[in-house]
Short mmCIF file of C-alpha atoms in Angstrom, two decimals:
data_model
loop_
_atom_site.label_atom_id
_atom_site.label_comp_id
_atom_site.label_asym_id
_atom_site.label_seq_id
_atom_site.Cartn_x
_atom_site.Cartn_y
_atom_site.Cartn_z
CA MET A 1 0.00 0.00 0.00
CA GLN A 2 1.05 3.50 -0.45
CA ARG A 3 2.33 5.53 2.40
CA GLY A 4 -0.74 7.93 2.41
CA THR A 5 -3.15 4.99 2.59
CA TRP A 6 -1.26 3.47 5.56
CA LEU A 7 -1.23 6.82 7.30
CA ALA A 8 -4.97 7.31 6.81
CA LEU A 9 -5.68 3.74 8.03
CA PHE A 10 -3.47 4.29 11.10
CA VAL A 11 -5.14 7.61 12.02
CA PHE A 12 -8.61 6.10 11.53
CA SER A 13 -7.71 3.10 13.73
CA LEU A 14 -6.42 5.37 16.51
CA ALA A 15 -9.55 7.44 16.36
CA ALA A 16 -11.78 4.35 16.54
CA ILE A 17 -9.83 2.83 19.44
CA GLY A 18 -9.56 6.14 21.30
CA CYS A 19 -13.32 6.80 21.21
CA GLY A 20 -14.42 3.23 21.77
CA GLY A 21 -14.41 3.65 25.52
CA CYS A 22 -16.09 7.05 25.49
CA THR A 23 -19.54 7.31 26.94
CA PRO A 24 -21.79 10.18 26.08
CA SER A 25 -22.04 12.72 28.85
CA ALA A 26 -25.29 12.86 30.78
CA PRO A 27 -27.64 15.66 29.79
CA PRO A 28 -27.59 18.62 32.16
CA PRO A 29 -30.25 18.46 34.87
CA LYS A 30 -33.42 20.44 34.28
CA PRO A 31 -33.66 23.57 36.38
CA ALA A 32 -36.11 23.21 39.23
CA GLU A 33 -39.19 25.38 39.09
CA THR A 34 -39.49 27.71 42.00
CA GLY A 35 -42.62 28.76 43.77
CA HIS A 36 -44.75 25.87 42.55
CA GLU A 37 -45.54 22.48 43.93
CA ASP A 38 -46.19 19.57 41.61
CA HIS A 39 -49.90 18.86 41.93
CA GLY A 40 -49.96 16.56 38.90
CA HIS A 41 -51.97 18.88 36.67
CA SER A 42 -51.52 21.93 34.53
CA HIS A 43 -53.99 24.74 34.40
CA SER A 44 -54.67 24.00 30.79
CA ALA A 45 -55.78 20.54 31.91
CA LYS A 46 -59.35 19.47 31.28
CA GLY A 47 -61.58 18.79 34.24
CA PRO A 48 -63.65 15.64 34.82
CA HIS A 49 -66.44 17.15 32.68
CA THR A 50 -63.91 18.06 29.91
CA GLY A 51 -64.17 21.78 30.70
CA LYS A 52 -61.59 24.49 31.31
CA VAL A 53 -60.12 24.58 34.81
CA LEU A 54 -59.51 27.62 37.02
CA ALA A 55 -57.55 27.52 40.30
CA ILE A 56 -59.35 29.14 43.23
CA GLY A 57 -57.43 30.80 46.05
CA ALA A 58 -54.01 29.30 46.63
CA GLU A 59 -55.13 26.25 44.63
CA GLU A 60 -57.24 25.09 47.56
CA TYR A 61 -60.05 24.42 45.10
CA HIS A 62 -60.71 24.55 41.38
CA ALA A 63 -63.66 25.53 39.23
CA GLU A 64 -64.38 23.78 35.96
CA PHE A 65 -66.23 25.72 33.28
CA THR A 66 -68.25 24.00 30.56
CA HIS A 67 -70.60 25.56 28.05
CA ASP A 68 -73.06 24.82 25.27
CA ASP A 69 -72.61 27.12 22.27
CA GLY A 70 -76.13 26.46 20.97
CA SER A 71 -78.09 27.32 24.09
CA GLY A 72 -75.56 29.62 25.78
CA LYS A 73 -75.57 27.51 28.94
CA VAL A 74 -72.55 28.05 31.19
CA THR A 75 -71.93 25.47 33.93
CA VAL A 76 -69.42 25.79 36.77
CA TYR A 77 -68.40 22.73 38.79
CA LEU A 78 -66.57 23.19 42.11
CA LEU A 79 -63.68 20.73 42.48
CA ASP A 80 -61.00 19.96 45.04
CA LYS A 81 -57.31 20.87 44.91
CA ASN A 82 -56.59 17.85 42.70
CA ILE A 83 -59.30 18.76 40.15
CA LYS A 84 -61.54 15.95 41.38
CA VAL A 85 -65.19 15.87 42.36
CA ASP A 86 -65.30 16.11 46.16
CA PRO A 87 -68.33 16.79 48.39
CA ALA A 88 -66.14 19.11 50.50
CA ALA A 89 -65.68 21.40 47.47
CA ALA A 90 -69.21 22.77 47.68
CA SER A 91 -70.97 26.02 48.41
CA PRO A 92 -73.73 26.64 50.95
CA ASP A 93 -75.09 29.41 48.69
CA GLU A 94 -77.98 29.02 46.27
CA THR A 95 -76.10 31.04 43.66
CA ILE A 96 -72.57 32.00 42.73
CA SER A 97 -71.77 34.93 40.46
CA ILE A 98 -69.50 36.00 37.66
CA GLU A 99 -68.74 39.71 37.34
CA VAL A 100 -67.63 40.83 33.89
CA LYS A 101 -65.89 44.14 33.22
CA SER A 102 -65.87 45.34 29.64
CA LYS A 103 -65.29 48.84 28.29
CA GLY A 104 -65.72 50.42 31.72
CA GLU A 105 -69.01 48.63 32.48
CA THR A 106 -69.52 45.89 35.07
CA LYS A 107 -72.21 43.23 34.67
CA LYS A 108 -73.09 40.55 37.21
CA TYR A 109 -74.38 37.11 36.21
CA ASP A 110 -75.87 34.77 38.82
CA LEU A 111 -75.48 31.02 38.35
CA ALA A 112 -78.07 28.94 40.21
CA ALA A 113 -77.28 25.76 42.12
CA VAL A 114 -78.28 22.67 40.15
CA ASP A 115 -77.39 19.86 42.56
CA ARG A 116 -78.26 21.43 45.92
CA THR A 117 -78.52 18.87 48.69
CA ALA A 118 -81.32 18.78 51.26
CA GLY A 119 -80.97 18.85 55.02
CA ASP A 120 -79.74 21.19 57.72
CA LYS A 121 -76.70 22.35 55.74
CA PRO A 122 -77.59 22.20 52.04
CA MET A 123 -74.59 22.43 49.70
CA ALA A 124 -74.07 22.55 45.94
CA SER A 125 -71.10 21.99 43.64
CA GLN A 126 -72.74 22.58 40.24
CA PHE A 127 -74.09 25.96 39.11
CA GLU A 128 -75.61 27.05 35.79
CA VAL A 129 -76.99 29.97 33.84
CA VAL A 130 -78.22 30.19 30.25
CA ASP A 131 -76.88 33.47 28.91
CA LYS A 132 -75.23 33.84 25.50
CA GLU A 133 -73.87 37.27 26.43
CA LEU A 134 -71.94 35.82 29.41
CA LEU A 135 -70.67 32.97 27.24
CA GLY A 136 -69.44 35.49 24.68
CA TYR A 137 -67.56 37.41 27.35
CA LEU A 138 -65.95 34.22 28.73
CA GLU A 139 -64.80 33.26 25.24
CA THR A 140 -63.17 36.67 24.69
CA LEU A 141 -61.38 37.24 28.01
CA GLY A 142 -58.32 39.45 27.78
CA GLY A 143 -57.72 42.95 26.58
CA ASP A 144 -60.61 45.08 27.81
CA VAL A 145 -62.68 42.08 28.99
CA SER A 146 -62.07 40.60 32.45
CA ALA A 147 -64.18 38.42 34.70
CA THR A 148 -64.22 37.39 38.35
CA LEU A 149 -65.81 34.29 39.88
CA ASN A 150 -67.40 35.04 43.26
CA VAL A 151 -68.04 31.89 45.24
CA LYS A 152 -68.20 30.72 48.83
CA ILE A 153 -66.77 27.24 49.40
CA GLY A 154 -67.52 25.90 52.84
CA ASP A 155 -67.29 29.01 55.01
CA LYS A 156 -64.66 30.78 52.92
CA PRO A 157 -65.52 33.41 50.27
CA PHE A 158 -63.39 33.71 47.13
CA ALA A 159 -63.22 36.37 44.41
CA GLN A 160 -61.07 34.73 41.73
CA LYS A 161 -60.05 36.38 38.47
CA ILE A 162 -61.01 34.10 35.59
CA ASP A 163 -57.98 33.31 33.44
CA PHE A 164 -57.88 30.10 31.42
CA GLU A 165 -54.43 30.66 29.93
CA ASP A 166 -51.76 28.02 30.50
CA HIS A 167 -48.82 29.82 32.06
CA GLY A 168 -46.31 27.31 30.76
CA HIS A 169 -45.91 25.33 33.94
CA ALA A 170 -47.40 22.31 35.59
CA HIS A 171 -48.82 22.55 39.08
#
């Protein structure tokens, strides 16, 4: 063989032998998220009724919003911290409300209890209203349209801004 061929073969052999014991380096660890606990769900997750989920308070509870485009029915389900149906995630009130602010005006929409229990301490976890105007507002949140869910769960009142955007992190 010619001298150039031997030299190329020798260099190639050294390279193959020299890298044969190399192992790829481990990928760098992912940075830990701060200020959030892993609750096993993201806020863009669907609820048990396939609706949009909203955290209430410090994620003590959640509200799931479903709607019917044809009728304009808006339903809110009260859920626990794990986005599950839980009798403890219920309101003693006969109605909850959604306040919408748009172009300097505020409108209040009352949602009536659908599944109110009987007895000394009646509770409800499902509330509805048929109102196409409210549905339109909820579908166009952002910009000059904002909404707040006003609900009492157990003995604790909440006024939670409605924001269905996924903030790019899991909770």
